[in-house]
PDB file of C-alpha atoms in Angstrom:
ATOM      1  CA  SER G  23     103.237  59.219  77.891  1.00 81.00           C
ATOM      2  CA  LEU G  24     106.326  61.349  77.314  1.00 86.00           C
ATOM      3  CA  LEU G  25     104.205  64.452  76.664  1.00 89.00           C
ATOM      4  CA  GLN G  26     102.383  64.017  79.976  1.00 88.00           C
ATOM      5  CA  LEU G  27     105.685  63.651  81.797  1.00 85.00           C
ATOM      6  CA  LYS G  28     107.033  66.775  80.084  1.00 86.00           C
ATOM      7  CA  LEU G  29     103.990  68.781  81.189  1.00 87.00           C
ATOM      8  CA  TRP G  30     104.270  67.534  84.787  1.00 85.00           C
ATOM      9  CA  ASN G  31     107.942  68.554  84.819  1.00 80.00           C
ATOM     10  CA  LYS G  32     107.429  71.868  83.035  1.00 81.00           C
ATOM     11  CA  TYR G  33     104.822  73.037  85.539  1.00 81.00           C
ATOM     12  CA  ARG G  34     106.530  71.381  88.567  1.00 77.00           C
ATOM     13  CA  VAL G  35     103.367  69.533  89.581  1.00 82.00           C
ATOM     14  CA  SER G  36     103.997  67.688  92.837  1.00 76.00           C
ATOM     15  CA  ASN G  37     100.447  66.818  93.901  1.00 79.00           C
ATOM     16  CA  ILE G  38      97.002  66.372  92.365  1.00 86.00           C
ATOM     17  CA  PRO G  39      94.495  67.673  91.612  1.00 89.00           C
ATOM     18  CA  SER G  40      96.419  70.680  90.274  1.00 89.00           C
ATOM     19  CA  LEU G  41      94.955  73.417  88.071  1.00 91.00           C
ATOM     20  CA  ILE G  42      97.347  75.820  86.339  1.00 90.00           C
ATOM     21  CA  PHE G  43      96.228  78.723  84.131  1.00 89.00           C
ATOM     22  CA  ILE G  44      98.506  79.768  81.272  1.00 89.00           C
ATOM     23  CA  ASP G  45      98.377  82.564  78.725  1.00 87.00           C
ATOM     24  CA  ALA G  46      97.925  80.726  75.408  1.00 87.00           C
ATOM     25  CA  SER G  47      99.644  83.431  73.345  1.00 87.00           C
ATOM     26  CA  SER G  48     102.891  83.507  75.354  1.00 83.00           C
ATOM     27  CA  GLY G  49     102.750  80.130  77.108  1.00 82.00           C
ATOM     28  CA  LYS G  50     103.533  81.875  80.410  1.00 83.00           C
ATOM     29  CA  VAL G  51     101.972  80.719  83.667  1.00 84.00           C
ATOM     30  CA  VAL G  52      99.282  83.157  84.778  1.00 83.00           C
ATOM     31  CA  CYS G  53      98.410  81.358  88.002  1.00 82.00           C
ATOM     32  CA  ARG G  54      99.677  78.160  89.636  1.00 80.00           C
ATOM     33  CA  ASN G  55      96.941  77.776  92.237  1.00 79.00           C
ATOM     34  CA  GLY G  56      93.886  77.483  90.000  1.00 86.00           C
ATOM     35  CA  LEU G  57      92.001  75.401  92.575  1.00 85.00           C
ATOM     36  CA  LEU G  58      92.190  78.243  95.107  1.00 82.00           C
ATOM     37  CA  VAL G  59      91.154  80.717  92.408  1.00 84.00           C
ATOM     38  CA  ILE G  60      87.929  78.934  91.526  1.00 86.00           C
ATOM     39  CA  ARG G  61      87.176  78.421  95.219  1.00 85.00           C
ATOM     40  CA  ASP G  62      87.721  82.121  96.041  1.00 82.00           C
ATOM     41  CA  ASP G  63      86.289  83.588  92.835  1.00 85.00           C
ATOM     42  CA  PRO G  64      83.549  81.205  91.645  1.00 87.00           C
ATOM     43  CA  GLU G  65      81.877  83.980  89.602  1.00 90.00           C
ATOM     44  CA  GLY G  66      85.090  84.706  87.694  1.00 87.00           C
ATOM     45  CA  LEU G  67      84.988  88.401  88.631  1.00 84.00           C
ATOM     46  CA  GLU G  68      88.800  88.590  88.848  1.00 82.00           C
ATOM     47  CA  PHE G  69      89.379  86.799  85.525  1.00 84.00           C
ATOM     48  CA  PRO G  70      92.043  86.431  83.978  1.00 82.00           C
ATOM     49  CA  TRP G  71      93.571  85.852  87.432  1.00 81.00           C
ATOM     50  CA  GLY G  72      97.014  87.175  86.505  1.00 79.00           C
ATOM     51  CA  PRO G  73      99.644  87.851  89.167  1.00 79.00           C
ATOM     52  CA  LYS G  74      99.200  91.138  91.012  1.00 88.00           C
ATOM     53  CA  PRO G  75     102.005  93.043  92.742  1.00 93.00           C
ATOM     54  CA  PHE G  76     102.725  91.973  96.328  1.00 96.00           C
ATOM     55  CA  SER G  77     101.894  95.461  97.660  1.00 96.00           C
ATOM     56  CA  GLU G  78      98.386  95.209  96.167  1.00 95.00           C
ATOM     57  CA  VAL G  79      97.682  91.683  97.443  1.00 94.00           C
ATOM     58  CA  VAL G  80      98.943  92.399 100.969  1.00 97.00           C
ATOM     59  CA  ALA G  81      97.201  95.802 101.276  1.00 97.00           C
ATOM     60  CA  GLY G  82      95.475  96.331 104.628  1.00 97.00           C
ATOM     61  CA  PRO G  83      96.207  96.238 108.350  1.00 98.00           C
ATOM     62  CA  LEU G  84      98.865  93.897 109.794  1.00 98.00           C
ATOM     63  CA  LEU G  85      99.250  92.734 113.391  1.00 98.00           C
ATOM     64  CA  ARG G  86     102.052  92.599 115.926  1.00 97.00           C
ATOM     65  CA  ASN G  87     101.764  89.990 118.683  1.00 94.00           C
ATOM     66  CA  ASN G  88     101.227  92.712 121.309  1.00 94.00           C
ATOM     67  CA  GLY G  89      97.935  93.588 119.597  1.00 92.00           C
ATOM     68  CA  GLN G  90      99.265  96.697 117.821  1.00 96.00           C
ATOM     69  CA  THR G  91      98.226  97.126 114.194  1.00 97.00           C
ATOM     70  CA  LEU G  92     100.142  98.814 111.403  1.00 97.00           C
ATOM     71  CA  ASP G  93      99.441  99.383 107.737  1.00 97.00           C
ATOM     72  CA  SER G  94     101.015  97.095 105.132  1.00 97.00           C
ATOM     73  CA  SER G  95     102.653 100.176 103.567  1.00 96.00           C
ATOM     74  CA  ALA G  96     105.146  99.937 106.485  1.00 96.00           C
ATOM     75  CA  LEU G  97     106.767  97.028 104.576  1.00 97.00           C
ATOM     76  CA  GLU G  98     107.748  99.284 101.661  1.00 95.00           C
ATOM     77  CA  GLY G  99     111.483  99.704 101.188  1.00 95.00           C
ATOM     78  CA  SER G 100     112.344  96.565 103.200  1.00 97.00           C
ATOM     79  CA  HIS G 101     113.260  93.062 102.176  1.00 98.00           C
ATOM     80  CA  VAL G 102     110.303  90.893 103.200  1.00 98.00           C
ATOM     81  CA  GLY G 103     110.130  87.209 104.091  1.00 98.00           C
ATOM     82  CA  VAL G 104     106.588  85.960 103.440  1.00 98.00           C
ATOM     83  CA  TYR G 105     106.280  83.057 105.873  1.00 98.00           C
ATOM     84  CA  PHE G 106     103.571  80.420 105.306  1.00 98.00           C
ATOM     85  CA  SER G 107     103.423  78.303 108.440  1.00 98.00           C
ATOM     86  CA  ALA G 108     101.169  76.716 111.097  1.00 98.00           C
ATOM     87  CA  HIS G 109     101.505  75.518 114.678  1.00 97.00           C
ATOM     88  CA  TRP G 110     100.143  72.013 113.933  1.00 97.00           C
ATOM     89  CA  CYS G 111     103.073  71.315 111.570  1.00 96.00           C
ATOM     90  CA  PRO G 112     106.285  70.157 113.408  1.00 96.00           C
ATOM     91  CA  PRO G 113     108.744  71.232 110.634  1.00 95.00           C
ATOM     92  CA  CYS G 114     107.139  74.699 110.811  1.00 97.00           C
ATOM     93  CA  ARG G 115     107.743  74.973 114.540  1.00 97.00           C
ATOM     94  CA  SER G 116     111.394  73.961 114.221  1.00 95.00           C
ATOM     95  CA  LEU G 117     111.935  76.427 111.341  1.00 97.00           C
ATOM     96  CA  THR G 118     110.297  79.221 113.380  1.00 98.00           C
ATOM     97  CA  ARG G 119     112.829  78.721 116.190  1.00 97.00           C
ATOM     98  CA  VAL G 120     115.741  79.167 113.752  1.00 97.00           C
ATOM     99  CA  LEU G 121     114.008  82.009 111.922  1.00 98.00           C
ATOM    100  CA  VAL G 122     113.536  84.055 115.113  1.00 98.00           C
ATOM    101  CA  GLU G 123     117.335  84.037 115.591  1.00 98.00           C
ATOM    102  CA  SER G 124     117.996  84.801 111.899  1.00 98.00           C
ATOM    103  CA  TYR G 125     115.545  87.706 112.015  1.00 98.00           C
ATOM    104  CA  ARG G 126     117.329  89.204 115.052  1.00 97.00           C
ATOM    105  CA  LYS G 127     120.773  88.821 113.440  1.00 97.00           C
ATOM    106  CA  ILE G 128     119.671  90.482 110.195  1.00 97.00           C
ATOM    107  CA  LYS G 129     118.008  93.385 112.028  1.00 96.00           C
ATOM    108  CA  GLU G 130     121.021  93.816 114.334  1.00 97.00           C
ATOM    109  CA  ALA G 131     123.264  94.016 111.266  1.00 96.00           C
ATOM    110  CA  GLY G 132     121.235  97.100 110.273  1.00 95.00           C
ATOM    111  CA  GLN G 133     119.434  95.525 107.301  1.00 96.00           C
ATOM    112  CA  LYS G 134     115.882  96.585 106.444  1.00 96.00           C
ATOM    113  CA  PHE G 135     114.055  93.293 106.807  1.00 97.00           C
ATOM    114  CA  GLU G 136     110.558  92.282 107.888  1.00 98.00           C
ATOM    115  CA  ILE G 137     108.806  88.916 108.052  1.00 98.00           C
ATOM    116  CA  LEU G 138     105.099  88.540 107.299  1.00 98.00           C
ATOM    117  CA  PHE G 139     103.425  85.489 108.842  1.00 98.00           C
ATOM    118  CA  VAL G 140     100.603  84.025 106.748  1.00 98.00           C
ATOM    119  CA  SER G 141      98.932  81.471 108.991  1.00 98.00           C
ATOM    120  CA  ALA G 142      97.560  78.079 107.997  1.00 97.00           C
ATOM    121  CA  ASP G 143      96.451  77.399 111.590  1.00 97.00           C
ATOM    122  CA  ARG G 144      93.133  75.704 112.167  1.00 96.00           C
ATOM    123  CA  SER G 145      91.779  78.159 114.727  1.00 97.00           C
ATOM    124  CA  GLU G 146      92.266  81.722 115.926  1.00 96.00           C
ATOM    125  CA  ASP G 147      93.489  80.419 119.322  1.00 97.00           C
ATOM    126  CA  SER G 148      96.130  78.256 117.703  1.00 97.00           C
ATOM    127  CA  PHE G 149      97.198  81.227 115.545  1.00 97.00           C
ATOM    128  CA  LYS G 150      97.495  83.486 118.631  1.00 97.00           C
ATOM    129  CA  GLN G 151      99.523  80.911 120.552  1.00 97.00           C
ATOM    130  CA  TYR G 152     101.935  80.403 117.630  1.00 97.00           C
ATOM    131  CA  PHE G 153     102.175  84.111 116.757  1.00 98.00           C
ATOM    132  CA  SER G 154     103.073  84.953 120.387  1.00 97.00           C
ATOM    133  CA  GLU G 155     106.505  83.356 119.689  1.00 96.00           C
ATOM    134  CA  MET G 156     107.142  85.582 116.650  1.00 98.00           C
ATOM    135  CA  PRO G 157     108.774  89.048 116.761  1.00 97.00           C
ATOM    136  CA  TRP G 158     107.438  90.068 113.324  1.00 98.00           C
ATOM    137  CA  VAL G 159     104.070  90.950 111.725  1.00 98.00           C
ATOM    138  CA  ALA G 160     101.122  88.845 110.539  1.00 98.00           C
ATOM    139  CA  VAL G 161      98.048  89.034 108.343  1.00 98.00           C
ATOM    140  CA  PRO G 162      95.063  88.965 110.764  1.00 98.00           C
ATOM    141  CA  TYR G 163      93.763  85.401 111.072  1.00 97.00           C
ATOM    142  CA  ALA G 164      90.171  86.559 110.456  1.00 97.00           C
ATOM    143  CA  ASP G 165      91.170  87.996 107.052  1.00 96.00           C
ATOM    144  CA  GLU G 166      90.909  84.651 105.285  1.00 94.00           C
ATOM    145  CA  ALA G 167      90.516  86.252 101.851  1.00 91.00           C
ATOM    146  CA  ARG G 168      93.853  88.060 102.083  1.00 94.00           C
ATOM    147  CA  ARG G 169      95.639  84.956 103.420  1.00 96.00           C
ATOM    148  CA  SER G 170      94.198  82.973 100.521  1.00 91.00           C
ATOM    149  CA  ARG G 171      95.245  85.614  97.961  1.00 90.00           C
ATOM    150  CA  LEU G 172      98.850  85.450  99.240  1.00 94.00           C
ATOM    151  CA  ASN G 173      98.768  81.641  98.950  1.00 91.00           C
ATOM    152  CA  ARG G 174      97.529  82.030  95.388  1.00 87.00           C
ATOM    153  CA  LEU G 175     100.087  84.697  94.489  1.00 89.00           C
ATOM    154  CA  TYR G 176     103.004  82.364  95.301  1.00 90.00           C
ATOM    155  CA  GLY G 177     101.356  79.042  94.375  1.00 83.00           C
ATOM    156  CA  ILE G 178     101.997  77.612  97.852  1.00 89.00           C
ATOM    157  CA  GLN G 179     101.805  73.814  97.790  1.00 83.00           C
ATOM    158  CA  GLY G 180     103.144  72.974 101.240  1.00 90.00           C
ATOM    159  CA  ILE G 181     104.347  74.470 104.514  1.00 95.00           C
ATOM    160  CA  PRO G 182     106.649  75.737 105.892  1.00 96.00           C
ATOM    161  CA  THR G 183     107.457  77.990 102.938  1.00 96.00           C
ATOM    162  CA  LEU G 184     109.496  81.187 103.216  1.00 98.00           C
ATOM    163  CA  ILE G 185     109.519  83.443 100.141  1.00 97.00           C
ATOM    164  CA  VAL G 186     112.095  86.238 100.233  1.00 98.00           C
ATOM    165  CA  LEU G 187     111.221  89.473  98.391  1.00 97.00           C
ATOM    166  CA  ASP G 188     113.428  92.428  97.530  1.00 96.00           C
ATOM    167  CA  SER G 189     112.506  95.987  98.514  1.00 95.00           C
ATOM    168  CA  GLN G 190     110.402  96.292  95.315  1.00 95.00           C
ATOM    169  CA  GLY G 191     108.325  93.238  96.239  1.00 95.00           C
ATOM    170  CA  ASP G 192     109.910  90.967  93.585  1.00 93.00           C
ATOM    171  CA  VAL G 193     110.850  87.368  94.491  1.00 93.00           C
ATOM    172  CA  ILE G 194     114.543  86.793  95.267  1.00 93.00           C
ATOM    173  CA  THR G 195     114.068  83.158  96.278  1.00 93.00           C
ATOM    174  CA  ARG G 196     111.255  80.712  97.023  1.00 91.00           C
ATOM    175  CA  GLN G 197     113.763  78.563  98.954  1.00 90.00           C
ATOM    176  CA  GLY G 198     113.982  80.736 102.060  1.00 95.00           C
ATOM    177  CA  ARG G 199     113.574  77.708 104.323  1.00 94.00           C
ATOM    178  CA  VAL G 200     116.621  75.984 102.826  1.00 89.00           C
ATOM    179  CA  GLU G 201     118.650  79.213 102.894  1.00 93.00           C
ATOM    180  CA  VAL G 202     117.882  79.955 106.547  1.00 95.00           C
ATOM    181  CA  LEU G 203     118.800  76.401 107.616  1.00 91.00           C
ATOM    182  CA  ASN G 204     122.010  76.374 105.525  1.00 88.00           C
ATOM    183  CA  ASP G 205     123.176  79.861 106.540  1.00 92.00           C
ATOM    184  CA  VAL G 206     122.548  80.170 110.265  1.00 92.00           C
ATOM    185  CA  GLU G 207     124.860  83.211 110.499  1.00 95.00           C
ATOM    186  CA  CYS G 208     122.862  84.943 107.681  1.00 96.00           C
ATOM    187  CA  ARG G 209     126.076  85.864 105.851  1.00 96.00           C
ATOM    188  CA  GLU G 210     124.425  85.332 102.457  1.00 95.00           C
ATOM    189  CA  PHE G 211     121.269  87.380 103.191  1.00 96.00           C
ATOM    190  CA  PRO G 212     119.089  88.134 101.141  1.00 97.00           C
ATOM    191  CA  TRP G 213     119.977  84.773  99.606  1.00 95.00           C
ATOM    192  CA  HIS G 214     120.085  85.403  95.871  1.00 93.00           C
ATOM    193  CA  PRO G 215     120.043  81.943  94.231  1.00 86.00           C
ATOM    194  CA  LYS G 216     123.443  80.443  93.432  1.00 87.00           C
ATOM    195  CA  PRO G 217     123.865  78.709  90.075  1.00 89.00           C
ATOM    196  CA  VAL G 218     125.670  75.765  91.730  1.00 90.00           C
ATOM    197  CA  LEU G 219     124.899  74.399  95.205  1.00 87.00           C
ATOM    198  CA  GLU G 220     126.539  71.786  97.357  1.00 86.00           C
ATOM    199  CA  LEU G 221     123.887  69.112  97.924  1.00 87.00           C
ATOM    200  CA  THR G 222     122.785  68.893 101.567  1.00 83.00           C
ATOM    201  CA  ASP G 223     119.919  67.284 103.506  1.00 82.00           C
ATOM    202  CA  SER G 224     118.083  70.589 103.690  1.00 75.00           C
ATOM    203  CA  ASN G 225     118.312  71.601 100.017  1.00 80.00           C
ATOM    204  CA  ALA G 226     117.756  68.112  98.553  1.00 85.00           C
ATOM    205  CA  VAL G 227     114.027  68.997  98.408  1.00 77.00           C
ATOM    206  CA  GLN G 228     114.851  70.982  95.243  1.00 78.00           C
ATOM    207  CA  LEU G 229     115.568  67.723  93.403  1.00 84.00           C
ATOM    208  CA  ASN G 230     111.779  67.233  93.277  1.00 78.00           C
ATOM    209  CA  GLU G 231     111.088  70.606  91.711  1.00 72.00           C
ATOM    210  CA  GLY G 232     112.493  70.258  88.218  1.00 72.00           C
ATOM    211  CA  PRO G 233     115.368  68.917  86.147  1.00 79.00           C
ATOM    212  CA  CYS G 234     118.685  68.856  88.041  1.00 86.00           C
ATOM    213  CA  LEU G 235     122.252  68.110  87.074  1.00 89.00           C
ATOM    214  CA  VAL G 236     124.056  66.366  89.941  1.00 91.00           C
ATOM    215  CA  LEU G 237     127.833  65.972  89.782  1.00 91.00           C
ATOM    216  CA  PHE G 238     129.406  63.421  92.144  1.00 90.00           C
ATOM    217  CA  VAL G 239     132.953  64.152  93.295  1.00 88.00           C
ATOM    218  CA  ASP G 240     135.380  62.585  95.762  1.00 80.00           C
ATOM    219  CA  SER G 241     134.636  64.595  98.903  1.00 71.00           C
ATOM    220  CA  GLU G 242     137.966  63.613 100.519  1.00 72.00           C
ATOM    221  CA  ASP G 243     139.755  65.920  98.098  1.00 71.00           C
ATOM    222  CA  ASP G 244     138.740  69.569  98.541  1.00 72.00           C
ATOM    223  CA  GLY G 245     140.541  70.644  95.378  1.00 81.00           C
ATOM    224  CA  GLU G 246     138.439  68.243  93.352  1.00 85.00           C
ATOM    225  CA  SER G 247     135.094  69.671  94.469  1.00 83.00           C
ATOM    226  CA  GLU G 248     136.344  73.222  93.759  1.00 86.00           C
ATOM    227  CA  ALA G 249     137.474  72.181  90.258  1.00 88.00           C
ATOM    228  CA  ALA G 250     134.095  70.497  89.669  1.00 88.00           C
ATOM    229  CA  LYS G 251     132.305  73.675  90.732  1.00 89.00           C
ATOM    230  CA  GLN G 252     134.340  75.743  88.284  1.00 91.00           C
ATOM    231  CA  LEU G 253     133.526  73.244  85.558  1.00 92.00           C
ATOM    232  CA  ILE G 254     129.740  73.489  85.916  1.00 93.00           C
ATOM    233  CA  GLN G 255     129.426  77.119  87.094  1.00 95.00           C
ATOM    234  CA  PRO G 256     129.558  78.669  83.561  1.00 96.00           C
ATOM    235  CA  ILE G 257     127.067  76.074  82.252  1.00 94.00           C
ATOM    236  CA  ALA G 258     124.646  76.820  85.103  1.00 93.00           C
ATOM    237  CA  GLU G 259     125.035  80.582  84.614  1.00 93.00           C
ATOM    238  CA  LYS G 260     124.254  80.255  80.913  1.00 94.00           C
ATOM    239  CA  ILE G 261     121.070  78.256  81.616  1.00 90.00           C
ATOM    240  CA  ILE G 262     119.909  80.748  84.269  1.00 88.00           C
ATOM    241  CA  ALA G 263     120.567  83.706  81.921  1.00 91.00           C
ATOM    242  CA  LYS G 264     118.545  82.000  79.172  1.00 92.00           C
ATOM    243  CA  TYR G 265     115.511  81.552  81.437  1.00 85.00           C
ATOM    244  CA  LYS G 266     115.874  85.058  82.855  1.00 84.00           C
ATOM    245  CA  ALA G 267     115.689  86.445  79.321  1.00 87.00           C
ATOM    246  CA  LYS G 268     112.419  84.516  78.863  1.00 81.00           C
ATOM    247  CA  GLU G 269     111.230  85.775  82.295  1.00 75.00           C
ATOM    248  CA  GLU G 270     110.724  82.195  83.454  1.00 73.00           C
ATOM    249  CA  GLU G 271     112.014  80.317  86.478  1.00 69.00           C
ATOM    250  CA  ALA G 272     115.070  78.288  85.516  1.00 69.00           C
TER     251      ALA G 272
END
């Protein structure tokens, strides 16, 4: 029915079963990953399962691949890429190769940036092998509860996913993977979302995540695509501002 379709679209459900908790009084999403919640907290001790700040969820020791540990408070004041990935997943491995270069470029440009690897590997050995290629920090593989809490916090439905946070721990973009692949020189870092994008192979995945307006233009004529952009830019900005005022994702 139309109502069912509206609900699927509203909550961006892409696979089932899916359990989403909402606050009945405001209609706001409290938690996207309800299935993980009831698995991790069967007694309901953490009810009402609302979002916690990143700094609270990540709290504890982090690893470097040389075996050194550091406290999660070391991330404070930096932009952070929270990287959900695993060695068994080929798109993850290819993204990691690009991300290593991006990470170096951003650091060399003097930006405060750290990446936190949250593993979905199937064994500690596989985690260690994969992490040995990464110049950043990771949640210890053995700390399954903290890895699961980070998955819950961002409602992760598939990997690789790169979530970029500002220095306060607030989400700048959930589309870090697309941004990194589209901006190899990292000129747009930290990748604040643009109201209007040019459609490419790598960002087409966003067409599955909610309502989209797609404008087709004659690509032979550069002036035409620029004029089209100027036509829809103010409309897109207005829509984004409306959702921002409601504190919802556009």
